[in-house]
Short mmCIF file of C-alpha atoms in Angstrom, two decimals:
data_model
loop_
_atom_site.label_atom_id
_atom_site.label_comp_id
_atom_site.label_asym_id
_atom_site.label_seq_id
_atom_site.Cartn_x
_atom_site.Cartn_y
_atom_site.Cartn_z
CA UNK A 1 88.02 111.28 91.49
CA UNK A 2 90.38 112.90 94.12
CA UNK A 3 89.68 114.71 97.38
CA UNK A 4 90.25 117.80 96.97
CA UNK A 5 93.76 119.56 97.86
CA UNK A 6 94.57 122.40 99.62
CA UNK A 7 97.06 124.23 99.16
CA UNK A 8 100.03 125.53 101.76
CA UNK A 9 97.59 128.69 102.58
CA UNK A 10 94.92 126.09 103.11
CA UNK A 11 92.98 127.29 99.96
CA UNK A 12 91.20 124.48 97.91
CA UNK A 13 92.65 123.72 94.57
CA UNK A 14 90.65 123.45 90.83
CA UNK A 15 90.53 119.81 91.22
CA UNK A 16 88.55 116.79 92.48
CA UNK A 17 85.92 116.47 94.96
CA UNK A 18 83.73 113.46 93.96
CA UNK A 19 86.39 111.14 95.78
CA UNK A 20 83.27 109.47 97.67
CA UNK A 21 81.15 109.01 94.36
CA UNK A 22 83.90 107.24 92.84
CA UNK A 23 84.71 105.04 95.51
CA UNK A 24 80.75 104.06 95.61
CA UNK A 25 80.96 103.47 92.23
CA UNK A 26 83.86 101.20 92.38
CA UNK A 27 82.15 99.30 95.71
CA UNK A 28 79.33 98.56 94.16
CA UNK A 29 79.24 98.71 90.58
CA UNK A 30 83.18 97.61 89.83
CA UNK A 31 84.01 95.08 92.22
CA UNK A 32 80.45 92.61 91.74
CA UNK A 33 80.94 93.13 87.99
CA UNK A 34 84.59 91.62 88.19
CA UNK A 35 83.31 89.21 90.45
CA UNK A 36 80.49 88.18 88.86
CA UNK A 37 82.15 87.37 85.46
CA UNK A 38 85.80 86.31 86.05
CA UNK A 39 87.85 83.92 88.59
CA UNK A 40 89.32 86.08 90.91
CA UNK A 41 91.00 85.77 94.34
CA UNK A 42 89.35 87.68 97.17
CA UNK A 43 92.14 90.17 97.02
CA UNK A 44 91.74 93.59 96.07
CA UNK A 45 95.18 95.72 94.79
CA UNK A 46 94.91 99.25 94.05
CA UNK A 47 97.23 101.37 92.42
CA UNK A 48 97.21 105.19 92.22
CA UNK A 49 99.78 107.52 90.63
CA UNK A 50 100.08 111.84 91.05
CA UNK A 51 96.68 112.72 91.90
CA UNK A 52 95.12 108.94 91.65
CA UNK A 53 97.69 108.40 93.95
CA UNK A 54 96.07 110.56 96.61
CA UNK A 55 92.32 109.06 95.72
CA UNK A 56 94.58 105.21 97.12
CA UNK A 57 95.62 107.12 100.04
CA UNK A 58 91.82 108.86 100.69
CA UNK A 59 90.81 105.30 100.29
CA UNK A 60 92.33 103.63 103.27
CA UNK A 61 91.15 105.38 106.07
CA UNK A 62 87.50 106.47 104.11
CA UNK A 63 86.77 102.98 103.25
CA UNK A 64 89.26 100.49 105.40
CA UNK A 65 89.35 97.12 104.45
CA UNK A 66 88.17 97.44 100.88
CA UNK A 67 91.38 96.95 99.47
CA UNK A 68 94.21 94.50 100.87
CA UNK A 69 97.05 96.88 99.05
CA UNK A 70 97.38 100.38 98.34
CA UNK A 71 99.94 101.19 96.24
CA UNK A 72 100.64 105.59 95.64
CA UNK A 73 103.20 106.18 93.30
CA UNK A 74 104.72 109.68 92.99
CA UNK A 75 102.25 111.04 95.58
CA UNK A 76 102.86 113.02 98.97
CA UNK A 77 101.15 113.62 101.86
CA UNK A 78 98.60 116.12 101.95
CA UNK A 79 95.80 117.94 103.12
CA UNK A 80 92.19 117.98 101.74
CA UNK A 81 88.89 120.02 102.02
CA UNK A 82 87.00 117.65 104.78
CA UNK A 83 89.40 116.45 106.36
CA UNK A 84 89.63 118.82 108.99
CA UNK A 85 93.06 119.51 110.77
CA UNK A 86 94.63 116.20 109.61
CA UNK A 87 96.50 115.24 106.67
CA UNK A 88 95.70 111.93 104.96
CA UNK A 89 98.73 110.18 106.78
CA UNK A 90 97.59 111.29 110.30
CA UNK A 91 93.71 110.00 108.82
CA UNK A 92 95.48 106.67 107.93
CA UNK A 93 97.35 105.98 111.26
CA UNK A 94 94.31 106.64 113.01
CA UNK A 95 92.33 104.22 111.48
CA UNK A 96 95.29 102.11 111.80
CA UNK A 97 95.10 102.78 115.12
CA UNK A 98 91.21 102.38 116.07
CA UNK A 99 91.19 99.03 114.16
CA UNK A 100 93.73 96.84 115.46
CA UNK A 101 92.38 93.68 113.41
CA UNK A 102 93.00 96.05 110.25
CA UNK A 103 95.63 94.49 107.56
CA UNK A 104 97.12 95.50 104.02
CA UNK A 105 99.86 97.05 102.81
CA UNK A 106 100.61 100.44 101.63
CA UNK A 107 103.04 101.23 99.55
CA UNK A 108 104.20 104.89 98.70
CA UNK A 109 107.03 105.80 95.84
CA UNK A 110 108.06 109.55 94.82
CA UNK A 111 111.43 110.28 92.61
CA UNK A 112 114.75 111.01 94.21
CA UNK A 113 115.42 113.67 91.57
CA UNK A 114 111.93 115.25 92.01
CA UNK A 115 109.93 115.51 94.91
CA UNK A 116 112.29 112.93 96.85
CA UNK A 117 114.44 116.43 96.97
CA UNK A 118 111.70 118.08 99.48
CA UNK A 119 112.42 117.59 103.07
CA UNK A 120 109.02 118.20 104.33
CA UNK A 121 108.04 114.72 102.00
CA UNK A 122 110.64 112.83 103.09
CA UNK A 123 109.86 113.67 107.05
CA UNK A 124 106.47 113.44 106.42
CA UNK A 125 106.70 109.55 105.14
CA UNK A 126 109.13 108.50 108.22
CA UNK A 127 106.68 110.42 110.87
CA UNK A 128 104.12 107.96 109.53
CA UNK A 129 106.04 105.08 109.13
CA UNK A 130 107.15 105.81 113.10
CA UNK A 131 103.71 106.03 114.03
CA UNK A 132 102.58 102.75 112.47
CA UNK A 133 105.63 101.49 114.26
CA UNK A 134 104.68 102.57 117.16
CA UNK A 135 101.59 100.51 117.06
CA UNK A 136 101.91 97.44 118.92
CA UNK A 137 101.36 94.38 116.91
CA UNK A 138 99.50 96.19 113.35
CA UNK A 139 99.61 93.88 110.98
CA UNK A 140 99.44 96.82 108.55
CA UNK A 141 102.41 96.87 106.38
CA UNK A 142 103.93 100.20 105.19
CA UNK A 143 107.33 100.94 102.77
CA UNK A 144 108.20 104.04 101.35
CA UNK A 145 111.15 104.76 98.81
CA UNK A 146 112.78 106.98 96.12
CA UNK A 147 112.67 105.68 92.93
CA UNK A 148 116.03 106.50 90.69
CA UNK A 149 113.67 107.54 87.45
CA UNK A 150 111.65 110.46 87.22
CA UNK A 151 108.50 111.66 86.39
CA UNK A 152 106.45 108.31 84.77
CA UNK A 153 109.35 106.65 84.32
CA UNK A 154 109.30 105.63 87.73
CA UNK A 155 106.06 104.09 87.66
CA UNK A 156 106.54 100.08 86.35
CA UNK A 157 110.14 100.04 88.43
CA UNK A 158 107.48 101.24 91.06
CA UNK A 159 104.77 98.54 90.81
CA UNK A 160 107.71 95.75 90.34
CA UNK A 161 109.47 97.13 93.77
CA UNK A 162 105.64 97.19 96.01
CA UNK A 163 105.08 93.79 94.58
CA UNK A 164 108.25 92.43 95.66
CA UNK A 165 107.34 93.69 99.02
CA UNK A 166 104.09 92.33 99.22
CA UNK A 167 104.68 88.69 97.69
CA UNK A 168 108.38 88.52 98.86
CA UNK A 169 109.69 85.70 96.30
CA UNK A 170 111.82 84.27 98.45
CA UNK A 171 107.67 83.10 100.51
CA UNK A 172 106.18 82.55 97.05
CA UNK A 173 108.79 80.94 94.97
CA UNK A 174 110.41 78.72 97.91
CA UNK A 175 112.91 75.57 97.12
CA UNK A 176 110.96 72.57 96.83
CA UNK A 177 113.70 70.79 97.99
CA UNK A 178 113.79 72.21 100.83
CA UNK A 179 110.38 70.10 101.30
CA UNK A 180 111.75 66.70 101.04
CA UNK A 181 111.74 64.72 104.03
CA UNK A 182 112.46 60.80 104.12
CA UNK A 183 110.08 59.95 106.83
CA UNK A 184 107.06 58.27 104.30
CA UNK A 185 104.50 61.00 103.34
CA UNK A 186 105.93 63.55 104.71
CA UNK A 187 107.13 65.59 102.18
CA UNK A 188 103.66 65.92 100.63
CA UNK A 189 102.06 67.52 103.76
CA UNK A 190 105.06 69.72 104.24
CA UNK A 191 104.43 71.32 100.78
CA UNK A 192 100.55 71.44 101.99
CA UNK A 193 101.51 73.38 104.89
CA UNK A 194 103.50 75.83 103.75
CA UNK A 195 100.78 77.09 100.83
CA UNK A 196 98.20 76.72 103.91
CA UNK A 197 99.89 79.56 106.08
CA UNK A 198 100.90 81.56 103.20
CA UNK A 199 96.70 81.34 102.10
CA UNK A 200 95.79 82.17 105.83
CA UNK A 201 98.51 85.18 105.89
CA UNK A 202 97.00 86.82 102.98
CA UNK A 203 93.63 85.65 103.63
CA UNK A 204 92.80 83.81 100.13
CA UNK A 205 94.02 80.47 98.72
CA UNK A 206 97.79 80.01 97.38
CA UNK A 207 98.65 76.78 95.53
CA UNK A 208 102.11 75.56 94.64
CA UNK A 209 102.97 75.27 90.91
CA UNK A 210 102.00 72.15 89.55
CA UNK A 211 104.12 72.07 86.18
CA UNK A 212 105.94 75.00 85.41
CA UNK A 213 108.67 73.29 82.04
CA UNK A 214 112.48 73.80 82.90
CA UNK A 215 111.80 74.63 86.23
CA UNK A 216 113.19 73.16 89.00
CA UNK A 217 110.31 73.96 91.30
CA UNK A 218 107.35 72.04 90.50
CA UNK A 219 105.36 69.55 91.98
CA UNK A 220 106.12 66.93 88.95
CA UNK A 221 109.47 66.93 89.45
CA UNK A 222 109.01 66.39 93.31
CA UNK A 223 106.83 63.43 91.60
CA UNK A 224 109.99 62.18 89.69
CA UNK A 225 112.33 62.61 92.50
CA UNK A 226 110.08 60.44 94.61
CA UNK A 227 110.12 57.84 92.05
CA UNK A 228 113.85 57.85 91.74
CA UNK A 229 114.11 57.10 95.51
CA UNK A 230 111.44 54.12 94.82
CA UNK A 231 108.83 55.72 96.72
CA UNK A 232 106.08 54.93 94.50
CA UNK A 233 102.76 55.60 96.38
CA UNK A 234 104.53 58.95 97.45
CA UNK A 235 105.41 59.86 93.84
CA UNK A 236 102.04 58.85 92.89
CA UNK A 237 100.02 60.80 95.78
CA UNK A 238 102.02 63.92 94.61
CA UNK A 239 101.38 63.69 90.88
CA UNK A 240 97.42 63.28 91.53
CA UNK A 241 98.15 66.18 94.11
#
């Protein structure tokens, strides 16, 4: 299910090679059978780790858009039979590149103890994070980082770090509070607002939390604060809300 690697004398390794069959198969056969029998957002995560890792890299620039997150866990750049004279990273930052409306986020992990030790990985992950930089408003997000455990250890401290960076809490679990507003109906549309830009930044729809019990952010205790201040039709517009 991977491309297949070459090696530093640019000889092909035993491995992989249907990288394109897979990725048809998961196009058309995966994605409309999730689809087609559960409620999903339109929002596609992929995670990859050692040599699945490189098929979420291969998948970027082969098939751009299909995913909204690529996450590569204990993977490295590399080079592949195809792919010419470029690596994936250099096939990724010119896609990147040629497709300025282009968005996601990629998200890249490797050991500090193991391969975090190589040089060459560590220069090649800034070189491409410099050249997405360099790109003049991308809204393609990129983060690499060593992870302190090794081998598969690393891998849930992994997926919990790229999902912080991709739903930042402090955007998804905001202070309600911080909503209120004593000019009449106000507050209401303010909460409104903020889950409508946070659905049109990642492109599908983002509700607040209605009733979440012993939490301070909810929208029924917004309900009961508006009551306490007497502002019935308010309390009542948020509660049916």
């Amino acid at each position: 299910m991977t491309p297949t690697p070459l090696n530093r004398n640019g000889e092909p390794l035993w491995f992989g090679g249907k990288q394109e069959q897979y990725l048809q198969f998961i196009q058309n056969d995966i994605i409309p059978f999730i689809e087609e029998r559960f409620h999903v957002a339109d929002y596609r995560v992929l995670v990859g780790l050692s040599p699945t890792g490189q098929f979420a890299l291969h998948s970027i620039w082969n098939r751009p858009g299909l995913f909204n997150v690529h996450m590569a866990i204990n993977t490295a750049d590399f080079n592949a039979v195809g792919y010419e004279k470029s690596s994936v990273l250099e096939k990724i930052a010119a896609i990147v590149e040629s497709n300025k409306q282009l968005t996601g986020h990629l998200y890249i992990s490797i050991p500090k103890s193991g391969g975090g030790q190589n040089l060459q990985i560590l220069e090649g992950y800034e070189k491409f994070g410099l050249a997405l930089k360099s790109l003049d408003g991308s809204s393609f997000k990129y983060k690499h980082e060593l992870t302190e455990n090794n081998g598969y250890a690393a891998v849930l401290p992994a997926v919990t770090s790229a999902l912080h960076f991709i739903f930042p809490p402090e955007l998804w679990d905001p202070n309600y509070r911080d909503f209120m507003s004593e000019k009449p109906g106000q507050t209401i549309q303010n909460i409104k607002g903020y889950y409508l830009e946070l659905s049109e930044r990642y492109g599908f729809g983002a509700v607040p939390k209605g009733e979440r019990y012993y939490n301070r952010n909810r929208l029924m205790r917004m309900g009961y604060v508006l009551l306490k201040q007497e502002r019935n039709a308010e309390a009542i517009e948020m509660f049916e809300y």
